[in-house]
mmCIF file of C-alpha atoms in Angstrom:
data_model
loop_
_atom_site.group_PDB
_atom_site.id
_atom_site.type_symbol
_atom_site.label_atom_id
_atom_site.label_comp_id
_atom_site.label_asym_id
_atom_site.label_seq_id
_atom_site.Cartn_x
_atom_site.Cartn_y
_atom_site.Cartn_z
ATOM 1 C CA MET A 1 111.800 97.050 79.104
ATOM 2 C CA TRP A 2 111.157 101.163 78.659
ATOM 3 C CA THR A 3 112.636 100.843 75.056
ATOM 4 C CA LYS A 4 109.737 98.152 74.152
ATOM 5 C CA LEU A 5 106.807 100.022 75.655
ATOM 6 C CA PRO A 6 104.654 99.724 72.639
ATOM 7 C CA ASP A 7 105.418 95.923 72.191
ATOM 8 C CA VAL A 8 104.412 95.131 75.780
ATOM 9 C CA PHE A 9 101.275 97.377 75.531
ATOM 10 C CA LEU A 10 100.417 95.364 72.644
ATOM 11 C CA GLU A 11 100.838 92.070 73.993
ATOM 12 C CA VAL A 12 98.986 92.808 76.853
ATOM 13 C CA SER A 13 96.119 94.285 75.236
ATOM 14 C CA ALA A 14 96.028 91.275 72.656
ATOM 15 C CA ASN A 15 95.805 88.877 75.551
ATOM 16 C CA ASN A 16 93.364 88.148 78.511
ATOM 17 C CA PHE A 17 96.262 87.853 81.488
ATOM 18 C CA ASP A 18 94.969 87.896 84.914
ATOM 19 C CA LEU A 19 98.158 88.629 86.307
ATOM 20 C CA ILE A 20 101.256 90.350 84.966
ATOM 21 C CA VAL A 21 104.610 90.565 86.737
ATOM 22 C CA LEU A 22 107.590 92.604 85.540
ATOM 23 C CA THR A 23 111.291 92.988 86.897
ATOM 24 C CA GLU A 24 114.063 95.300 85.629
ATOM 25 C CA THR A 25 111.240 97.584 84.166
ATOM 26 C CA TRP A 26 113.654 100.696 83.829
ATOM 27 C CA LEU A 27 110.488 102.812 84.388
ATOM 28 C CA ASN A 28 110.376 106.191 86.296
ATOM 29 C CA ASP A 29 107.685 109.014 86.813
ATOM 30 C CA SER A 30 107.763 110.191 83.383
ATOM 31 C CA ILE A 31 105.994 107.014 81.988
ATOM 32 C CA PHE A 32 102.442 106.347 82.658
ATOM 33 C CA ASP A 33 100.635 103.114 83.521
ATOM 34 C CA SER A 34 98.553 103.612 80.638
ATOM 35 C CA GLU A 35 101.377 103.533 78.301
ATOM 36 C CA ILE A 36 101.958 99.639 79.277
ATOM 37 C CA PHE A 37 98.761 98.406 80.458
ATOM 38 C CA ASP A 38 95.039 99.132 79.042
ATOM 39 C CA SER A 39 92.186 100.038 81.252
ATOM 40 C CA ARG A 40 91.503 96.290 82.542
ATOM 41 C CA TYR A 41 94.389 96.433 85.202
ATOM 42 C CA GLN A 42 95.320 97.865 88.415
ATOM 43 C CA VAL A 43 98.920 98.670 88.325
ATOM 44 C CA PHE A 44 101.252 98.384 91.169
ATOM 45 C CA ARG A 45 104.854 99.878 90.639
ATOM 46 C CA ARG A 46 108.078 100.285 92.774
ATOM 47 C CA ASP A 47 110.467 102.053 90.292
ATOM 48 C CA ARG A 48 114.174 102.532 91.130
ATOM 49 C CA SER A 49 113.550 106.581 91.017
ATOM 50 C CA SER A 50 110.718 106.624 93.125
ATOM 51 C CA ASN A 51 110.821 107.424 97.014
ATOM 52 C CA THR A 52 110.089 103.669 98.039
ATOM 53 C CA PHE A 53 113.460 102.721 96.599
ATOM 54 C CA ASN A 54 116.507 105.031 97.688
ATOM 55 C CA GLU A 55 118.926 103.872 94.973
ATOM 56 C CA ASN A 56 118.268 106.683 92.625
ATOM 57 C CA ASN A 57 120.128 105.540 89.302
ATOM 58 C CA ASP A 58 118.982 104.232 86.231
ATOM 59 C CA GLY A 59 117.584 100.611 85.714
ATOM 60 C CA GLY A 60 116.183 98.368 87.853
ATOM 61 C CA GLY A 61 112.305 98.815 88.950
ATOM 62 C CA VAL A 62 109.618 95.973 89.678
ATOM 63 C CA ALA A 63 105.772 96.043 88.567
ATOM 64 C CA ILE A 64 102.662 94.018 89.250
ATOM 65 C CA ALA A 65 99.164 94.297 87.051
ATOM 66 C CA VAL A 66 96.198 92.613 88.174
ATOM 67 C CA LYS A 67 92.720 92.346 86.398
ATOM 68 C CA LYS A 68 90.435 94.873 88.165
ATOM 69 C CA SER A 69 87.893 92.024 88.612
ATOM 70 C CA ILE A 70 90.388 90.480 91.200
ATOM 71 C CA SER A 71 90.601 92.329 94.700
ATOM 72 C CA ALA A 72 94.402 93.398 95.017
ATOM 73 C CA TYR A 73 96.238 95.632 97.097
ATOM 74 C CA ARG A 74 99.843 96.825 97.765
ATOM 75 C CA ASN A 75 101.713 95.670 100.920
ATOM 76 C CA HIS A 76 104.082 98.332 101.682
ATOM 77 C CA ASN A 77 105.006 97.095 104.954
ATOM 78 C CA PHE A 78 106.161 93.748 103.298
ATOM 79 C CA GLU A 79 108.402 95.380 100.988
ATOM 80 C CA SER A 80 112.266 95.283 102.086
ATOM 81 C CA ARG A 81 115.414 97.324 101.172
ATOM 82 C CA CYS A 82 115.979 95.434 98.148
ATOM 83 C CA GLU A 83 113.939 95.961 95.031
ATOM 84 C CA ASP A 84 110.519 94.026 96.038
ATOM 85 C CA LEU A 85 107.138 94.754 95.519
ATOM 86 C CA TRP A 86 104.419 92.836 97.492
ATOM 87 C CA VAL A 87 100.599 92.607 96.146
ATOM 88 C CA THR A 88 98.235 90.490 98.120
ATOM 89 C CA LEU A 89 95.279 88.782 95.852
ATOM 90 C CA GLU A 90 91.843 88.324 97.745
ATOM 91 C CA LEU A 91 89.818 85.247 96.211
ATOM 92 C CA GLY A 92 86.982 85.214 98.543
ATOM 93 C CA ASN A 93 88.451 84.146 101.857
ATOM 94 C CA TYR A 94 91.551 83.148 100.108
ATOM 95 C CA ARG A 95 94.693 85.158 100.132
ATOM 96 C CA ILE A 96 97.721 85.033 97.679
ATOM 97 C CA CYS A 97 100.690 86.982 98.225
ATOM 98 C CA VAL A 98 102.471 88.156 94.840
ATOM 99 C CA CYS A 99 106.121 89.477 94.790
ATOM 100 C CA SER A 100 108.297 90.917 92.145
ATOM 101 C CA VAL A 101 111.861 91.118 92.777
ATOM 102 C CA TYR A 102 115.120 92.075 91.069
ATOM 103 C CA LEU A 103 118.218 91.578 92.817
ATOM 104 C CA ARG A 104 121.025 93.069 90.421
ATOM 105 C CA SER A 105 124.272 91.676 89.414
ATOM 106 C CA PRO A 106 126.665 91.327 90.863
ATOM 107 C CA LEU A 107 124.655 89.977 93.603
ATOM 108 C CA ASN A 108 125.434 91.285 96.930
ATOM 109 C CA GLN A 109 125.082 88.597 100.096
ATOM 110 C CA THR A 110 123.475 91.303 102.298
ATOM 111 C CA HIS A 111 120.710 91.906 99.797
ATOM 112 C CA LEU A 112 120.106 88.236 99.298
ATOM 113 C CA LYS A 113 119.980 87.513 102.843
ATOM 114 C CA HIS A 114 117.893 90.432 103.878
ATOM 115 C CA PHE A 115 115.287 89.549 101.002
ATOM 116 C CA THR A 116 115.089 85.862 101.984
ATOM 117 C CA GLU A 117 114.589 86.840 105.721
ATOM 118 C CA ASN A 118 112.044 89.194 104.676
ATOM 119 C CA ALA A 119 110.241 86.930 102.590
ATOM 120 C CA GLY A 120 110.320 84.294 105.168
ATOM 121 C CA ASN A 121 108.629 86.619 107.613
ATOM 122 C CA VAL A 122 105.766 86.922 104.839
ATOM 123 C CA ILE A 123 105.207 83.536 104.575
ATOM 124 C CA ASN A 124 104.957 82.930 108.003
ATOM 125 C CA ASN A 125 102.536 85.481 108.883
ATOM 126 C CA THR A 126 100.201 86.230 106.020
ATOM 127 C CA CYS A 127 99.127 84.433 103.148
ATOM 128 C CA ASN A 128 97.647 81.358 102.094
ATOM 129 C CA ASP A 129 99.891 80.834 99.203
ATOM 130 C CA ILE A 130 102.928 82.756 97.815
ATOM 131 C CA LEU A 131 104.161 83.332 94.358
ATOM 132 C CA ILE A 132 107.729 85.199 94.063
ATOM 133 C CA PHE A 133 108.734 86.055 90.413
ATOM 134 C CA GLY A 134 112.217 87.397 90.280
ATOM 135 C CA ASP A 135 115.641 87.995 88.734
ATOM 136 C CA PHE A 136 117.920 86.891 91.320
ATOM 137 C CA ASN A 137 121.038 86.761 89.276
ATOM 138 C CA LEU A 138 122.258 83.262 90.621
ATOM 139 C CA ARG A 139 124.395 82.462 87.920
ATOM 140 C CA ASP A 140 125.955 79.525 89.272
ATOM 141 C CA ILE A 141 123.028 77.395 90.319
ATOM 142 C CA VAL A 142 121.857 74.785 87.654
ATOM 143 C CA TRP A 143 118.257 73.890 87.607
ATOM 144 C CA THR A 144 116.951 70.358 86.496
ATOM 145 C CA PRO A 145 113.322 69.101 86.319
ATOM 146 C CA SER A 146 112.019 67.135 89.167
ATOM 147 C CA ASN A 147 110.779 63.530 88.434
ATOM 148 C CA ALA A 148 107.871 64.251 90.835
ATOM 149 C CA ASP A 149 106.099 67.449 89.075
ATOM 150 C CA SER A 150 106.662 70.311 87.304
ATOM 151 C CA SER A 151 109.433 71.997 89.694
ATOM 152 C CA LEU A 152 113.124 72.002 89.251
ATOM 153 C CA LYS A 153 115.788 71.032 91.544
ATOM 154 C CA PRO A 154 118.933 72.933 92.300
ATOM 155 C CA SER A 155 122.590 71.642 92.067
ATOM 156 C CA ASN A 156 125.860 73.257 91.684
ATOM 157 C CA PHE A 157 124.949 75.796 94.601
ATOM 158 C CA ASP A 158 128.176 75.451 96.434
ATOM 159 C CA ASN A 159 128.580 79.097 97.105
ATOM 160 C CA ILE A 160 127.397 81.644 99.684
ATOM 161 C CA PHE A 161 124.637 82.817 97.400
ATOM 162 C CA GLY A 162 123.415 79.282 96.565
ATOM 163 C CA TYR A 163 123.261 78.104 99.966
ATOM 164 C CA GLU A 164 121.640 81.063 101.265
ATOM 165 C CA PHE A 165 118.730 80.713 98.535
ATOM 166 C CA VAL A 166 118.284 76.918 98.535
ATOM 167 C CA ASP A 167 118.252 77.130 102.153
ATOM 168 C CA PHE A 168 115.346 79.418 101.741
ATOM 169 C CA LEU A 169 113.471 77.392 99.536
ATOM 170 C CA SER A 170 113.825 74.358 101.970
ATOM 171 C CA SER A 171 113.134 76.379 105.152
ATOM 172 C CA TYR A 172 109.596 77.541 103.752
ATOM 173 C CA ASP A 173 108.751 74.490 101.509
ATOM 174 C CA LEU A 174 108.965 76.506 98.618
ATOM 175 C CA LYS A 175 109.788 74.685 95.127
ATOM 176 C CA GLN A 176 111.185 76.680 91.996
ATOM 177 C CA TYR A 177 108.955 76.707 89.138
ATOM 178 C CA SER A 178 110.641 78.548 86.261
ATOM 179 C CA GLN A 179 112.182 76.980 83.493
ATOM 180 C CA ILE A 180 112.761 79.752 81.199
ATOM 181 C CA SER A 181 116.463 80.178 80.220
ATOM 182 C CA ASN A 182 118.670 83.369 78.871
ATOM 183 C CA HIS A 183 120.858 83.208 75.676
ATOM 184 C CA GLN A 184 123.653 81.884 78.013
ATOM 185 C CA ALA A 185 121.361 78.690 79.022
ATOM 186 C CA LYS A 186 121.140 80.261 82.391
ATOM 187 C CA ILE A 187 117.905 80.278 84.350
ATOM 188 C CA LEU A 188 118.231 83.476 86.265
ATOM 189 C CA ASP A 189 114.474 84.290 86.557
ATOM 190 C CA LEU A 190 113.156 82.374 89.143
ATOM 191 C CA VAL A 191 109.436 81.346 90.478
ATOM 192 C CA PRO A 192 109.721 80.222 94.191
ATOM 193 C CA SER A 193 106.132 79.069 95.338
ATOM 194 C CA ASN A 194 104.484 76.847 97.804
ATOM 195 C CA THR A 195 101.675 75.887 95.170
ATOM 196 C CA PHE A 196 101.581 74.194 92.344
ATOM 197 C CA CYS A 197 102.829 76.272 89.220
ATOM 198 C CA ASP A 198 102.646 75.283 85.560
ATOM 199 C CA ILE A 199 104.952 77.778 83.665
ATOM 200 C CA SER A 200 105.762 77.738 79.845
ATOM 201 C CA VAL A 201 106.630 80.105 77.035
#
């Protein structure tokens, strides 16, 4: 993303987003928040080169920006050894946990299992609603629209990664809402949530 910083800044400035979630940002300490987001936003970042993530190599990184009119704080204690960032939004007495996660390719079974177990603990013990935005690199799963709502149903998940992820969704009553595919017609950027989401491009 760092090669497109001016474009991202212009897009953000031209719109009135309440919440912006980014994965695989490629950001580091030499890039300021103000190069990406204007002064309306409180910015939370977990760069791969930062001391909150221990793999000091290029790439990766996640970020969440929240409109300053919304009360928000970062939950360091929710973060796992994976590349995830957790922010809680407080809307009166209602709390929404938002996660940005990047599981790089080739996907590691240990990383995926660690993330799903950690996310499960967050779901069980904290917020009213949860929104997870992530690049999970689950290339084999096929997502087809559900007849019941705007979520998508998984199929072709007959490997250890697919079973782990689909079991995670089922165990915590989550549905997957992203319909955005890449140039290979694969849906890798997923949005699991326990609340209704309407996602469009």
